[in-house]
Amino acid sequence: IKKQQQDVLGFLEANKIEFEEKDIAANEENRKWMRENVPEDSRPASGNPLPPRLFNDSRYLGDYEAFFEARENNAVYAFLGLTAPPGSKVHVCIAHSKQ
């Protein structure tokens, strides 16, 4: 999980995409927010969704696998719901765990 989180954060930082991190390990409100905003069909069969999960504000974008696939297909900006050119500032929220 930690490596996946670092991969996503590293990409966003390298491409100067602004983002907000929500630590779900240390903050119950963030954990609740993530659980409420991950759609039913994107949750695991048992247990809770694991980080990292990506959102554009409260709109769920996907998990690490979806992000990775978009990156491999040079479609990250579309995945993130961004129409701005690379280097533009946008708000992307990443629910993750720092532990």
JSON list of C-alpha atoms in Angstrom, two decimals:
[
{"chain": "A", "resi": 1, "resn": "ILE", "atom": "CA", "xyz": [0.00, 0.00, 0.00]},
{"chain": "A", "resi": 2, "resn": "LYS", "atom": "CA", "xyz": [2.79, 2.42, 0.94]},
{"chain": "A", "resi": 3, "resn": "LYS", "atom": "CA", "xyz": [4.59, 1.94, -2.40]},
{"chain": "A", "resi": 4, "resn": "GLN", "atom": "CA", "xyz": [1.34, 2.53, -4.32]},
{"chain": "A", "resi": 5, "resn": "GLN", "atom": "CA", "xyz": [0.66, 5.70, -2.34]},
{"chain": "A", "resi": 6, "resn": "GLN", "atom": "CA", "xyz": [4.17, 6.97, -3.01]},
{"chain": "A", "resi": 7, "resn": "ASP", "atom": "CA", "xyz": [3.77, 6.18, -6.71]},
{"chain": "A", "resi": 8, "resn": "VAL", "atom": "CA", "xyz": [0.57, 8.23, -6.99]},
{"chain": "A", "resi": 9, "resn": "LEU", "atom": "CA", "xyz": [1.94, 11.12, -4.92]},
{"chain": "A", "resi": 10, "resn": "GLY", "atom": "CA", "xyz": [5.20, 11.13, -6.89]},
{"chain": "A", "resi": 11, "resn": "PHE", "atom": "CA", "xyz": [3.33, 11.35, -10.19]},
{"chain": "A", "resi": 12, "resn": "LEU", "atom": "CA", "xyz": [1.10, 14.19, -9.01]},
{"chain": "A", "resi": 13, "resn": "GLU", "atom": "CA", "xyz": [4.04, 16.13, -7.59]},
{"chain": "A", "resi": 14, "resn": "ALA", "atom": "CA", "xyz": [6.19, 15.60, -10.72]},
{"chain": "A", "resi": 15, "resn": "ASN", "atom": "CA", "xyz": [3.34, 16.88, -12.89]},
{"chain": "A", "resi": 16, "resn": "LYS", "atom": "CA", "xyz": [2.56, 19.81, -10.58]},
{"chain": "A", "resi": 17, "resn": "ILE", "atom": "CA", "xyz": [-0.99, 18.65, -9.94]},
{"chain": "A", "resi": 18, "resn": "GLU", "atom": "CA", "xyz": [-2.26, 20.03, -6.64]},
{"chain": "A", "resi": 19, "resn": "PHE", "atom": "CA", "xyz": [-3.80, 17.47, -4.33]},
{"chain": "A", "resi": 20, "resn": "GLU", "atom": "CA", "xyz": [-5.06, 17.02, -0.82]},
{"chain": "A", "resi": 21, "resn": "GLU", "atom": "CA", "xyz": [-4.10, 14.00, 1.24]},
{"chain": "A", "resi": 22, "resn": "LYS", "atom": "CA", "xyz": [-6.58, 12.47, 3.65]},
{"chain": "A", "resi": 23, "resn": "ASP", "atom": "CA", "xyz": [-4.88, 10.18, 6.16]},
{"chain": "A", "resi": 24, "resn": "ILE", "atom": "CA", "xyz": [-7.43, 7.47, 6.97]},
{"chain": "A", "resi": 25, "resn": "ALA", "atom": "CA", "xyz": [-5.23, 5.72, 9.53]},
{"chain": "A", "resi": 26, "resn": "ALA", "atom": "CA", "xyz": [-5.01, 8.61, 11.96]},
{"chain": "A", "resi": 27, "resn": "ASN", "atom": "CA", "xyz": [-8.33, 10.35, 11.32]},
{"chain": "A", "resi": 28, "resn": "GLU", "atom": "CA", "xyz": [-11.70, 8.65, 11.78]},
{"chain": "A", "resi": 29, "resn": "GLU", "atom": "CA", "xyz": [-13.54, 11.41, 9.86]},
{"chain": "A", "resi": 30, "resn": "ASN", "atom": "CA", "xyz": [-11.30, 10.83, 6.81]},
{"chain": "A", "resi": 31, "resn": "ARG", "atom": "CA", "xyz": [-11.84, 7.07, 7.06]},
{"chain": "A", "resi": 32, "resn": "LYS", "atom": "CA", "xyz": [-15.61, 7.57, 7.24]},
{"chain": "A", "resi": 33, "resn": "TRP", "atom": "CA", "xyz": [-15.51, 10.02, 4.32]},
{"chain": "A", "resi": 34, "resn": "MET", "atom": "CA", "xyz": [-13.63, 7.54, 2.14]},
{"chain": "A", "resi": 35, "resn": "ARG", "atom": "CA", "xyz": [-15.95, 4.65, 2.98]},
{"chain": "A", "resi": 36, "resn": "GLU", "atom": "CA", "xyz": [-19.02, 6.77, 2.21]},
{"chain": "A", "resi": 37, "resn": "ASN", "atom": "CA", "xyz": [-17.62, 8.04, -1.10]},
{"chain": "A", "resi": 38, "resn": "VAL", "atom": "CA", "xyz": [-16.34, 4.78, -2.60]},
{"chain": "A", "resi": 39, "resn": "PRO", "atom": "CA", "xyz": [-19.24, 3.43, -4.69]},
{"chain": "A", "resi": 40, "resn": "GLU", "atom": "CA", "xyz": [-20.76, 0.11, -3.71]},
{"chain": "A", "resi": 41, "resn": "ASP", "atom": "CA", "xyz": [-19.56, -1.58, -6.92]},
{"chain": "A", "resi": 42, "resn": "SER", "atom": "CA", "xyz": [-15.96, -0.50, -6.20]},
{"chain": "A", "resi": 43, "resn": "ARG", "atom": "CA", "xyz": [-15.79, -1.95, -2.70]},
{"chain": "A", "resi": 44, "resn": "PRO", "atom": "CA", "xyz": [-14.23, -5.31, -1.89]},
{"chain": "A", "resi": 45, "resn": "ALA", "atom": "CA", "xyz": [-16.56, -8.27, -1.36]},
{"chain": "A", "resi": 46, "resn": "SER", "atom": "CA", "xyz": [-15.60, -8.27, 2.32]},
{"chain": "A", "resi": 47, "resn": "GLY", "atom": "CA", "xyz": [-14.03, -5.64, 4.51]},
{"chain": "A", "resi": 48, "resn": "ASN", "atom": "CA", "xyz": [-13.42, -2.00, 3.74]},
{"chain": "A", "resi": 49, "resn": "PRO", "atom": "CA", "xyz": [-11.81, -0.39, 0.68]},
{"chain": "A", "resi": 50, "resn": "LEU", "atom": "CA", "xyz": [-8.04, -0.08, 1.04]},
{"chain": "A", "resi": 51, "resn": "PRO", "atom": "CA", "xyz": [-6.05, 3.00, 0.11]},
{"chain": "A", "resi": 52, "resn": "PRO", "atom": "CA", "xyz": [-4.96, 4.61, -2.04]},
{"chain": "A", "resi": 53, "resn": "ARG", "atom": "CA", "xyz": [-8.29, 5.73, -3.48]},
{"chain": "A", "resi": 54, "resn": "LEU", "atom": "CA", "xyz": [-8.47, 8.76, -5.74]},
{"chain": "A", "resi": 55, "resn": "PHE", "atom": "CA", "xyz": [-11.22, 11.37, -5.81]},
{"chain": "A", "resi": 56, "resn": "ASN", "atom": "CA", "xyz": [-11.78, 14.64, -7.62]},
{"chain": "A", "resi": 57, "resn": "ASP", "atom": "CA", "xyz": [-13.43, 16.53, -4.78]},
{"chain": "A", "resi": 58, "resn": "SER", "atom": "CA", "xyz": [-15.99, 13.92, -3.64]},
{"chain": "A", "resi": 59, "resn": "ARG", "atom": "CA", "xyz": [-16.32, 12.20, -7.06]},
{"chain": "A", "resi": 60, "resn": "TYR", "atom": "CA", "xyz": [-14.72, 8.76, -6.89]},
{"chain": "A", "resi": 61, "resn": "LEU", "atom": "CA", "xyz": [-12.13, 8.17, -9.61]},
{"chain": "A", "resi": 62, "resn": "GLY", "atom": "CA", "xyz": [-10.72, 4.77, -8.72]},
{"chain": "A", "resi": 63, "resn": "ASP", "atom": "CA", "xyz": [-8.08, 2.80, -6.92]},
{"chain": "A", "resi": 64, "resn": "TYR", "atom": "CA", "xyz": [-4.38, 2.37, -7.59]},
{"chain": "A", "resi": 65, "resn": "GLU", "atom": "CA", "xyz": [-4.92, -0.24, -10.31]},
{"chain": "A", "resi": 66, "resn": "ALA", "atom": "CA", "xyz": [-7.18, 2.14, -12.24]},
{"chain": "A", "resi": 67, "resn": "PHE", "atom": "CA", "xyz": [-4.65, 4.95, -11.82]},
{"chain": "A", "resi": 68, "resn": "PHE", "atom": "CA", "xyz": [-1.78, 2.71, -12.95]},
{"chain": "A", "resi": 69, "resn": "GLU", "atom": "CA", "xyz": [-3.70, 1.58, -16.04]},
{"chain": "A", "resi": 70, "resn": "ALA", "atom": "CA", "xyz": [-4.52, 5.18, -16.95]},
{"chain": "A", "resi": 71, "resn": "ARG", "atom": "CA", "xyz": [-0.88, 6.15, -16.52]},
{"chain": "A", "resi": 72, "resn": "GLU", "atom": "CA", "xyz": [0.29, 3.26, -18.70]},
{"chain": "A", "resi": 73, "resn": "ASN", "atom": "CA", "xyz": [-2.17, 4.40, -21.40]},
{"chain": "A", "resi": 74, "resn": "ASN", "atom": "CA", "xyz": [-1.12, 8.07, -21.13]},
{"chain": "A", "resi": 75, "resn": "ALA", "atom": "CA", "xyz": [-4.64, 8.90, -19.96]},
{"chain": "A", "resi": 76, "resn": "VAL", "atom": "CA", "xyz": [-4.06, 10.11, -16.40]},
{"chain": "A", "resi": 77, "resn": "TYR", "atom": "CA", "xyz": [-5.51, 13.56, -16.97]},
{"chain": "A", "resi": 78, "resn": "ALA", "atom": "CA", "xyz": [-8.72, 12.05, -18.35]},
{"chain": "A", "resi": 79, "resn": "PHE", "atom": "CA", "xyz": [-8.77, 9.56, -15.44]},
{"chain": "A", "resi": 80, "resn": "LEU", "atom": "CA", "xyz": [-8.41, 12.43, -12.97]},
{"chain": "A", "resi": 81, "resn": "GLY", "atom": "CA", "xyz": [-11.24, 14.29, -14.71]},
{"chain": "A", "resi": 82, "resn": "LEU", "atom": "CA", "xyz": [-8.94, 17.10, -15.76]},
{"chain": "A", "resi": 83, "resn": "THR", "atom": "CA", "xyz": [-9.37, 19.10, -18.91]},
{"chain": "A", "resi": 84, "resn": "ALA", "atom": "CA", "xyz": [-6.58, 21.49, -18.07]},
{"chain": "A", "resi": 85, "resn": "PRO", "atom": "CA", "xyz": [-3.21, 21.11, -19.81]},
{"chain": "A", "resi": 86, "resn": "PRO", "atom": "CA", "xyz": [-0.31, 19.50, -17.93]},
{"chain": "A", "resi": 87, "resn": "GLY", "atom": "CA", "xyz": [1.11, 21.81, -15.29]},
{"chain": "A", "resi": 88, "resn": "SER", "atom": "CA", "xyz": [-2.21, 23.41, -14.44]},
{"chain": "A", "resi": 89, "resn": "LYS", "atom": "CA", "xyz": [-3.35, 23.51, -10.86]},
{"chain": "A", "resi": 90, "resn": "VAL", "atom": "CA", "xyz": [-6.33, 21.34, -9.92]},
{"chain": "A", "resi": 91, "resn": "HIS", "atom": "CA", "xyz": [-7.75, 19.79, -6.78]},
{"chain": "A", "resi": 92, "resn": "VAL", "atom": "CA", "xyz": [-7.39, 16.04, -6.46]},
{"chain": "A", "resi": 93, "resn": "CYS", "atom": "CA", "xyz": [-7.94, 14.27, -3.14]},
{"chain": "A", "resi": 94, "resn": "ILE", "atom": "CA", "xyz": [-6.17, 11.04, -2.26]},
{"chain": "A", "resi": 95, "resn": "ALA", "atom": "CA", "xyz": [-7.47, 8.96, 0.62]},
{"chain": "A", "resi": 96, "resn": "HIS", "atom": "CA", "xyz": [-4.52, 7.05, 2.02]},
{"chain": "A", "resi": 97, "resn": "SER", "atom": "CA", "xyz": [-2.91, 5.71, 5.13]},
{"chain": "A", "resi": 98, "resn": "LYS", "atom": "CA", "xyz": [0.39, 7.07, 6.46]},
{"chain": "A", "resi": 99, "resn": "GLN", "atom": "CA", "xyz": [0.93, 3.90, 8.49]}
]
